[in-house]
Structures are given as structure tokens and as C-alpha cells.
Short mmCIF file of C-alpha atoms and ligand atoms in Angstrom, two decimals:
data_model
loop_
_atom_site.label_atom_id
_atom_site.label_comp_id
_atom_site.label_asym_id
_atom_site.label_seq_id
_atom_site.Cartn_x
_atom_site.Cartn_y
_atom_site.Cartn_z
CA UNK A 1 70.07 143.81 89.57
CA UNK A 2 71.38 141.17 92.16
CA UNK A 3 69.07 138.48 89.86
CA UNK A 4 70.89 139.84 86.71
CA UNK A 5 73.85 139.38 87.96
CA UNK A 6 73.50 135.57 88.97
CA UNK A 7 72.23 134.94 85.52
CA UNK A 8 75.32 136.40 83.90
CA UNK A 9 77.58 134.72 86.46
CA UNK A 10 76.09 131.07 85.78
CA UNK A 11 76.04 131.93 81.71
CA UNK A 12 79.82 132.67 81.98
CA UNK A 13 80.24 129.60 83.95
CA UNK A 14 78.38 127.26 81.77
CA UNK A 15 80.21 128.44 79.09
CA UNK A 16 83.79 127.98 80.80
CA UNK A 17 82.60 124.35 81.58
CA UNK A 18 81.42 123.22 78.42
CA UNK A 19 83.54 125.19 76.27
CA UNK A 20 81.47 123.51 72.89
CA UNK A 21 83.94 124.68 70.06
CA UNK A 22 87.48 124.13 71.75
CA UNK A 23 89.30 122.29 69.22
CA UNK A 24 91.80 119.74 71.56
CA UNK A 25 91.24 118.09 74.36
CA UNK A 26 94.25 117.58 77.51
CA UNK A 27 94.85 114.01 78.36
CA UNK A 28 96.99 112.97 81.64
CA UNK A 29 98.41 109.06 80.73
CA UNK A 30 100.32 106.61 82.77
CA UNK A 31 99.99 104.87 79.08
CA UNK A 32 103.85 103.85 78.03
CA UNK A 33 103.51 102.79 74.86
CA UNK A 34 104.35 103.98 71.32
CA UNK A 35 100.87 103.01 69.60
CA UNK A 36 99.45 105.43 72.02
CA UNK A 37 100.99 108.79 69.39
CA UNK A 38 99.53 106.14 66.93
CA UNK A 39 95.94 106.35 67.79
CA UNK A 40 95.89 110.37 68.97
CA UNK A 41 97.40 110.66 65.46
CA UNK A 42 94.88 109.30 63.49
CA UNK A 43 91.89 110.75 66.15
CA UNK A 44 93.17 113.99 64.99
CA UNK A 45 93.01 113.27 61.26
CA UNK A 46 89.39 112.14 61.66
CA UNK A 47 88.19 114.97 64.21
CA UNK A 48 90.17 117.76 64.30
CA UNK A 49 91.13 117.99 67.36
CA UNK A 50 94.22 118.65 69.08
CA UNK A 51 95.20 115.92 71.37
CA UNK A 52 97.77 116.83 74.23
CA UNK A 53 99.20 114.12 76.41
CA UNK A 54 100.75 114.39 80.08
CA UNK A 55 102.48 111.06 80.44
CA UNK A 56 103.48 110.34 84.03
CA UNK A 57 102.94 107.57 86.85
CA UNK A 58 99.46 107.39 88.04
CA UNK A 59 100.53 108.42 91.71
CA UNK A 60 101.85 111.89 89.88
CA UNK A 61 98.91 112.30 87.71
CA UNK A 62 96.07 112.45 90.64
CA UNK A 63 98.46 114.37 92.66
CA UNK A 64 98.40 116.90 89.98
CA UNK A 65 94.81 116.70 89.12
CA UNK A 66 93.94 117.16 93.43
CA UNK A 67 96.32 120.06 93.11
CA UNK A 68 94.59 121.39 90.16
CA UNK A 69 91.28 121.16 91.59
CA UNK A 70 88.53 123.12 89.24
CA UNK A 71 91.18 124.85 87.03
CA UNK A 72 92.35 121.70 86.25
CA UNK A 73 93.11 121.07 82.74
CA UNK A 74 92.88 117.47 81.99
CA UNK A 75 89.61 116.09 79.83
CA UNK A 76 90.60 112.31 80.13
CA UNK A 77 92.87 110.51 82.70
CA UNK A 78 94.02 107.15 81.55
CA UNK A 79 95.78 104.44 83.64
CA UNK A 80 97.14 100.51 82.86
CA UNK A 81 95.65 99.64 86.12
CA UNK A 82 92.28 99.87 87.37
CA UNK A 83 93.56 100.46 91.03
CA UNK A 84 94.64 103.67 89.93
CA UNK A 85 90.99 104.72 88.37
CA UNK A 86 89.37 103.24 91.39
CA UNK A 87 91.57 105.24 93.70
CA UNK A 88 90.77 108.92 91.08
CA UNK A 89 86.76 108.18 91.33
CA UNK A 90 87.24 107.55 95.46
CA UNK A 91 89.08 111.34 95.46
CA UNK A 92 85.93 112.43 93.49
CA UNK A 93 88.82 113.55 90.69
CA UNK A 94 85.83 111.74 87.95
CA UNK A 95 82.74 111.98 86.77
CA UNK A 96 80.52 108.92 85.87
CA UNK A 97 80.48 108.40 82.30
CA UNK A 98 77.42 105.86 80.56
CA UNK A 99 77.26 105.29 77.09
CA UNK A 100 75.84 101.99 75.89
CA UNK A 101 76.17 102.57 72.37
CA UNK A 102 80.05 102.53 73.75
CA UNK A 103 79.62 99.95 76.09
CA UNK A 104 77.45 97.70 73.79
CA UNK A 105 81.00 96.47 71.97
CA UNK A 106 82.98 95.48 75.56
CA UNK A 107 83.20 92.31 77.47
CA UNK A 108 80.70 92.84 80.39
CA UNK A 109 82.94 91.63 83.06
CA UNK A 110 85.32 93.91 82.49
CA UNK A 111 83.39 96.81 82.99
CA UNK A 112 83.15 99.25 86.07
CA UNK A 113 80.18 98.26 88.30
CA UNK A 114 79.85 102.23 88.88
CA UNK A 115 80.11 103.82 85.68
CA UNK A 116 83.70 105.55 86.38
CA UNK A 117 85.45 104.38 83.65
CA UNK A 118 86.04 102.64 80.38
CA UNK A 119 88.35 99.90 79.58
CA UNK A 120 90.78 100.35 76.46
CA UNK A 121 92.67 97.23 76.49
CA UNK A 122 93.07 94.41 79.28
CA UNK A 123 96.23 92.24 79.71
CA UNK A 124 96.76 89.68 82.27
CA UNK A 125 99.65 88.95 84.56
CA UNK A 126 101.07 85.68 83.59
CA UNK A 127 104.34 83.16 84.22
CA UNK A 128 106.86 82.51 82.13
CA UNK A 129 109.22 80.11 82.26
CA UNK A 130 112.50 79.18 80.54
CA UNK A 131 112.03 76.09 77.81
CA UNK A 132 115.81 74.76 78.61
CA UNK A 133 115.37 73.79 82.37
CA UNK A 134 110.94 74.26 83.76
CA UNK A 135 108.57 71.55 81.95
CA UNK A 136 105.21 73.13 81.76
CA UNK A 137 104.03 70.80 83.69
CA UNK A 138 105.79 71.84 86.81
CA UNK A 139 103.68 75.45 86.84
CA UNK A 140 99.80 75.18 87.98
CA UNK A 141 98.73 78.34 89.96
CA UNK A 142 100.35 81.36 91.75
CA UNK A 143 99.56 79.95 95.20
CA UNK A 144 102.21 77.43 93.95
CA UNK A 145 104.86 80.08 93.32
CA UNK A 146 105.37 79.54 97.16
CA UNK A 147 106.14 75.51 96.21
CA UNK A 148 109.83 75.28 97.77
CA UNK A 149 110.69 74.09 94.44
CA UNK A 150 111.13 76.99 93.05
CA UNK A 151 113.95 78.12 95.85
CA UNK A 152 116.06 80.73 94.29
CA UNK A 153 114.73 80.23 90.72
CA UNK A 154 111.79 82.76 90.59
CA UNK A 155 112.27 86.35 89.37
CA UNK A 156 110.07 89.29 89.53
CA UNK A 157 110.04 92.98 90.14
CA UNK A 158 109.45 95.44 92.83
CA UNK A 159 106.40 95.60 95.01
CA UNK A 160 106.48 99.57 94.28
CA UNK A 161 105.01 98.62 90.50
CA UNK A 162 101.09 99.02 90.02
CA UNK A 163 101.19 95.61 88.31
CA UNK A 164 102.17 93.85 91.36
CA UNK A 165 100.03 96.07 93.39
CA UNK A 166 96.96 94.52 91.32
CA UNK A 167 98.12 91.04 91.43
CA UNK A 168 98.54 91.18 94.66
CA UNK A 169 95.29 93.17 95.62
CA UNK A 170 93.46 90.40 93.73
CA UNK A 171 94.85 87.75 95.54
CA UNK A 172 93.49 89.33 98.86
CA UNK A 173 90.49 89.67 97.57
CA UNK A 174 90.24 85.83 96.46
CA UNK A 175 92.12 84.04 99.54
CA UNK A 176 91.86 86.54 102.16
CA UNK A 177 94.82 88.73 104.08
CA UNK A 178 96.41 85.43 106.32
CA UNK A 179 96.62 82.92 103.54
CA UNK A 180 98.06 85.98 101.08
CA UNK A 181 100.90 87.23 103.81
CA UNK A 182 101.68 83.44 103.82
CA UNK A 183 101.89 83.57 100.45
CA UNK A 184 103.93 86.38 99.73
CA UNK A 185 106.12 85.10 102.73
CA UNK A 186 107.03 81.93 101.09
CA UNK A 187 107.24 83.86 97.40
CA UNK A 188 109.84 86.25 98.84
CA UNK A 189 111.83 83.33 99.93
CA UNK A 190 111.87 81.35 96.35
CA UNK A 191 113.20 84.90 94.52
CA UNK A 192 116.08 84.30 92.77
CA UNK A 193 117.20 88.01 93.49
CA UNK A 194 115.78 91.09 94.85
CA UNK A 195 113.21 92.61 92.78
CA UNK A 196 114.84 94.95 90.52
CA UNK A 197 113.97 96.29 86.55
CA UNK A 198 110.92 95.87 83.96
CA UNK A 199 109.25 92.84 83.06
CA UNK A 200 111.16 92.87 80.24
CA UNK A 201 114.14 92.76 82.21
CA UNK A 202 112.74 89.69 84.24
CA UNK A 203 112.70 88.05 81.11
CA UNK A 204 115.90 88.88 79.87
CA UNK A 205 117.94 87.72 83.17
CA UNK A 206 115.94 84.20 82.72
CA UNK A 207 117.51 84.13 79.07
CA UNK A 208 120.62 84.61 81.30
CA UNK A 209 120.47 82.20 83.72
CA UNK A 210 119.70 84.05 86.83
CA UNK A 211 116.21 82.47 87.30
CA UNK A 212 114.08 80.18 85.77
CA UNK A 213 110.35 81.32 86.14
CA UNK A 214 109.00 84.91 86.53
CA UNK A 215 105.42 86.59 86.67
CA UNK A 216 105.64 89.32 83.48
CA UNK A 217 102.42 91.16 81.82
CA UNK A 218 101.60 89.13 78.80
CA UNK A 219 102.21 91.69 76.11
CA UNK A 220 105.50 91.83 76.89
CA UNK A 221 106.00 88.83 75.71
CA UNK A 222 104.66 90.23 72.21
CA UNK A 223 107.11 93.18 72.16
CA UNK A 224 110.06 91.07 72.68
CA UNK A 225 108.66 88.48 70.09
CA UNK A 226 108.69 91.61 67.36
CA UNK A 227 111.55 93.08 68.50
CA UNK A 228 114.42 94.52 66.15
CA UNK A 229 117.13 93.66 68.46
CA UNK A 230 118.21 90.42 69.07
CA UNK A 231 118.90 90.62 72.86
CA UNK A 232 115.01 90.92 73.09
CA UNK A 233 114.20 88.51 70.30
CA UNK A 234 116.64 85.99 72.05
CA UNK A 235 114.57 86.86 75.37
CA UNK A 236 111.64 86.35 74.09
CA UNK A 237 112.12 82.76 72.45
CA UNK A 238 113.97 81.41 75.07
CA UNK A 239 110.48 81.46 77.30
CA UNK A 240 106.82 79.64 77.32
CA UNK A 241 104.03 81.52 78.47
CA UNK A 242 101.98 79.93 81.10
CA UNK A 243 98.46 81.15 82.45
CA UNK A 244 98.34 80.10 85.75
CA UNK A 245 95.05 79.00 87.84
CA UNK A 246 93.30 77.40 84.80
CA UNK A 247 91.62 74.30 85.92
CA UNK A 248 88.27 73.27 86.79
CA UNK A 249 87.92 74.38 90.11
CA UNK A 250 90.75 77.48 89.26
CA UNK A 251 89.29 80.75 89.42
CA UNK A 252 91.83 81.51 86.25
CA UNK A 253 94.37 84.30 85.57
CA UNK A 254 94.90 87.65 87.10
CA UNK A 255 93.73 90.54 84.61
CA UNK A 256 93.72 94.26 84.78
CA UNK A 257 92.50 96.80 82.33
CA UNK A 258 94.12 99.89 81.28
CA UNK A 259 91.32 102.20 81.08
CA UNK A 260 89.94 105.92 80.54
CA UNK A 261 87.78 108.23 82.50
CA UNK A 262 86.62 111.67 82.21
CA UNK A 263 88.22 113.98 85.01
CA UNK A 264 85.85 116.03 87.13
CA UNK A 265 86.39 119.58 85.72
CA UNK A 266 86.82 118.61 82.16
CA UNK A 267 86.78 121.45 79.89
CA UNK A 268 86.46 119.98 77.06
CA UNK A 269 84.39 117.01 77.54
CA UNK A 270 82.33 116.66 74.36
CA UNK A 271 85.75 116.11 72.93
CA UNK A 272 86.64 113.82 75.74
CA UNK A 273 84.14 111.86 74.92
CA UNK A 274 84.62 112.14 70.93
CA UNK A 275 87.99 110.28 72.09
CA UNK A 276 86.60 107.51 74.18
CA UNK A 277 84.21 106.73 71.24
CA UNK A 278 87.15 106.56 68.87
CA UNK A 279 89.54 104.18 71.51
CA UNK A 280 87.08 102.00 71.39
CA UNK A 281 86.35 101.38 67.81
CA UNK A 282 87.18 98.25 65.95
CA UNK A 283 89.68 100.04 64.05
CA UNK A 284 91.24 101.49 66.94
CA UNK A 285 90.82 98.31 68.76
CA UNK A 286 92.89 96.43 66.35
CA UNK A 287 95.70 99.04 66.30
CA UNK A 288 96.02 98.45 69.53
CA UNK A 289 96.82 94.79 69.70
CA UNK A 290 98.51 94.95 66.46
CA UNK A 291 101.14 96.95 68.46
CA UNK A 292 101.12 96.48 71.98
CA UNK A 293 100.20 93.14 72.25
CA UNK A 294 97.25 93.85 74.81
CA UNK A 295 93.65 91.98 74.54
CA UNK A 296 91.06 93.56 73.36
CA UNK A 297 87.98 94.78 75.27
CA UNK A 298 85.68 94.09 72.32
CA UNK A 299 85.52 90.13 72.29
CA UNK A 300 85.34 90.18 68.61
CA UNK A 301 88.38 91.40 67.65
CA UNK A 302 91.43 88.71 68.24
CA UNK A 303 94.32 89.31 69.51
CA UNK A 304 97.53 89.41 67.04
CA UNK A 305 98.86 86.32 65.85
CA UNK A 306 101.88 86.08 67.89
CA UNK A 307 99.49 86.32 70.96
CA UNK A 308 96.80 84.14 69.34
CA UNK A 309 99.46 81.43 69.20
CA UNK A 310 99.58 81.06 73.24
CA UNK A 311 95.62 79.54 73.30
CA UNK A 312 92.68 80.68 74.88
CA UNK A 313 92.72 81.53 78.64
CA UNK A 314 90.21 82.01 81.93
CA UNK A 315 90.19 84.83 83.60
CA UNK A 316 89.56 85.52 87.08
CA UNK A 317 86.15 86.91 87.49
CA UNK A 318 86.69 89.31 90.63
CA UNK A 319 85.03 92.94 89.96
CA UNK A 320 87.99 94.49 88.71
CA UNK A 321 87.59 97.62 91.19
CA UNK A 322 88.71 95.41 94.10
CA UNK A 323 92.02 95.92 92.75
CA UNK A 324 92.17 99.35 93.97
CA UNK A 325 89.66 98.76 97.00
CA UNK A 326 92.14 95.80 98.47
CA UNK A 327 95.35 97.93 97.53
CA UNK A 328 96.24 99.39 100.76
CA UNK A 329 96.49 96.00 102.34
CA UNK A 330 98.43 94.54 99.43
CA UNK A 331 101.10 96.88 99.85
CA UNK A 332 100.42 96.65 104.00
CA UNK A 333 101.54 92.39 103.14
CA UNK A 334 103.99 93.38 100.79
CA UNK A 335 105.90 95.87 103.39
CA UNK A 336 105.14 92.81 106.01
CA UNK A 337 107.04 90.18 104.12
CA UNK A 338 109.95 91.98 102.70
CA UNK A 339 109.07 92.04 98.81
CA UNK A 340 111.40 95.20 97.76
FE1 LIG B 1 103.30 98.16 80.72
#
């Protein structure tokens, strides 16, 4: 009887956990972007099924899913920064996902070492500067953002933002905590104001005159180049784009990923996967930087023209999960130094 009962027990289980003909699948995004109801859209077209998104910061997301625990809902947690999907696999809040028929079509390096999660896009965290009063000539690295030249002229936002976080993590991990908390130091002292608003926004009050460099995600560059309004448009032509840390012996520029993983207690993970698959085909590939301006992981498809026109760049070549493992002591500098 006992034996019966265990086999019952584990059958009702196994069926809870697989689930095989649930038609949707629960996503939990920190993803801010329109092209995101894009590309669920048209994954529901081709498969079926139902795509339901929990958009939220990261920080609220993994709170939830801990909080959850095995009820939890979500199939897929996806992030714009790899900290955040290093810190989820550390809480055990993901399983390892391997698929090289997926895998097969992405840049290696900018893959997780330990089979955690995917990367969707990857962007990288660049300078831009205003045309009318910085020669490109005068930018070369981000160790040089501390140059005293740039003395109330450099504009950026809030150490709070996983962006920063990852920049900064990455530059502990490549020059060590003493020379980065010098760094940041001498940064906090060249900011034109405290750190306040988007990276839009940074862009915006150089078109303004309140600064004349700032450190901005590429792609938003992109959106304010497309832009219907003309304070944006404006914005965006009134900058260059650098990429900093480009020479021979530079390791080249800061990139993160936004990426996908499949959370723990996944209910529907066949369909999970079904959407991974999907992200991470051509066609989905090029809706992406069609409309968000990100790189692609697949090194075959290029990026949209307006990004296309900025050149080629190198990227740093630090494993990207030492963003999240070096976070606590970028945000331990950035308390240190005063960068709001
Ligand atoms: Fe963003």
C-alpha cells in the first residue's frame, strides 16, 4: 500500500512539473523595451502559446521568485545585465540550460562558462561626447574619465543603476579594488552634476549645455537617432559615439548581455525552452536590432544601419559572470567615493 502510494505521489508530481500540454509559458523581465511585445507577439503566432510577462527591476524579480519558492510561476527570467543572472543561479533560483544546436549560432565569449543562461542581445557601455566643444581625440579610455580635464564637464547617472553596477564591477575585475576606488574618486570629482535620470537624459542635458561627455549604453544612441520627437532627435545628433579602451595594448569596451534563463521550478519548461529557441533565431535576432538598437549575439547578423555607421569595436574579454561576482565591491567603492 505504502509503495502504491509513493508511486502515485511521484506520478502526480512529475506531472505538476512538466506539465507537457500547458499552452503559455510565465516570463519575469527587467526587459524595457517595446520590441520585447514585438517578439512574444509573433512567438505566439508561430507556437501557440500564451506568453505572459512580469516586467519589473531585477532586484524585485528574484525577490519574488525566492518568495515563490516551488510554487513559483515563472518559466523564464530575463535580465539586461548579467550581474543580475549571475546573482539568480548563486540563489539556486535556475537551472542549467545546454543546447548547442542553440548555442552553435552565439559569439563564444559571450556565453556563460556554467551553463546558466543564454544571451539575447549584448550592448556595451560607451562615451559620448558633444561635437560643438570635445574633439575625439581628447577621449581614450575610462581610466581617463578621472583626467582633471574633464572637471565639471562629465555627466552620468546614479550608482543605484545595474548598468553602472556592471561597468563598474568590470573595472574591479580588470584593475583591481585600490586603483578602481581611485578611480571612481577622481570620476566623482569631474561630474558635472549629481547623478540623476536615464541615459537618455544624460544625453539630452549635454545637448543642453550642462556637460560635455557622458558614459550612456550604446543603443540609446539608436533610439534617439529614430526618434519621432525632435528633443530626442536634436539629442541624439548633437553627440559622437566613442568606444573607449580600443588600442593595442587596450583591453577594449565594457559589454554586458541581456540574457534568459530557465527558473528553477519552471512549469512549463518545454515551452520555456520553445521561447529561447525562437529569441535566438535570425529572424528574431534581426527584430531585435532593427528596434532596440542592441548587438546581436549571433555574429552574423549586423547591427542596423544607424549603429553600423559608428565602426567596428573591441570588446573587453573578461568572463562576463564577473560582473555579478565583483558586484558587491563595486557598489562597496561606489558608497566609498560618494557616486549618488
Ligand atoms: Fe536599457
Amino acid at each position: 500500500m505504502k509503495k502504491y502510494l509513493l508511486i502515485t505521489f511521484t506520478l502526480i508530481l512529475s506531472s505538476c512539473s512538466q506539465n507537457e500540454n500547458s499552452n503559455e509559458i510565465n516570463i519575469y523581465s527587467q526587459r524595457h523595451y517595446n520590441v520585447d511585445e514585438l517578439q512574444y507577439a509573433n512567438f505566439e503566432k508561430k507556437t501557440g502559446i500564451k506568453v505572459n510577462v512580469v516586467k519589473a527591476n531585477a532586484d524585485e524579480l528574484i525577490q519574488r521568485m525566492k518568495n515563490e519558492g516551488e510554487n513559483s510561476p515563472a518559466d523564464l527570467f530575463i535580465t539586461v545585465d548579467v550581474g543580475k543572472l549571475w546573482q539568480a543561479s548563486e540563489m539556486g533560483l535556475l537551472q542549467k540550460f545546454e543546447d548547442r544546436d542553440i548555442t552553435k549560432n552565439i559569439s563564444s565569449e559571450l556565453l556563460d562558462k556554467n551553463g546558466y543562461w543564454i544571451p539575447v542581445t549584448y550592448r556595451s557601455r560607451i562615451i559620448v561626447y558633444s561635437k560643438e566643444r570635445v574633439s575625439k581625440d581628447e577621449l581614450s579610455t575610462y581610466e581617463d574619465l578621472a583626467n582633471k580635464k574633464w572637471k565639471g564637464r562629465l555627466l552620468v547617472r546614479s550608482s543605484s543603476n545595474s548598468y553602472n553596477q556592471a561597468l563598474m564591477s568590470s573595472i574591479v575585475a580588470n584593475l583591481g579594488s585600490d586603483l578602481t576606488t581611485q578611480w571612481s574618486d577622481a570620476v566623482v570629482s569631474n561630474f558635472a552634476r549629481d547623478p540623476k535620470g536615464s541615459d537618455r537624459d544624460q544625453v539630452k542635458a549635454i545637448a543642453a549645455g550642462q556637460g560635455d561627455i557622458a558614459i550612456v549604453n550604446s543603443y540609446y544612441i539608436g533610439l534617439l537617432l529614430s526618434s519621432e520627437k525632435e528633443e530626442e532627435l536634436n539629442a541624439g545628433k548633437s553627440i559622437g559615439v566613442f568606444f573607449p579602451n580600443q588600442g593595442n595594448n587596450e583591453r577594449g569596451a565594457h559589454v554586458n548581455v541581456s540574457g534568459i534563463a530557465i527558473a528553477k521550478n519552471s512549469p512549463n519548461r518545454n515551452n520555456a525552452i520553445e521561447l529561447i529557441k525562437y529569441l535566438t533565431t535570425d529572424e528574431a535576432q534581426k527584430t531585435y536590432v532593427n528596434n532596440t538598437y542592441e548587438y546581436s549575439v549571433n555574429p552574423n547578423i549586423m547591427p542596423d544601419e544607424i549603429v553600423q555607421a559608428w565602426g567596428k569595436f573591441k570588446k573587453d574579454p573578461l568572463d562576463l559572470n564577473m560582473l555579478g561576482i565583483k558586484r558587491e565591491e563595486a557598489i562597496r567603492i561606489f558608497d566609498k567615493t560618494g557616486w549618488k
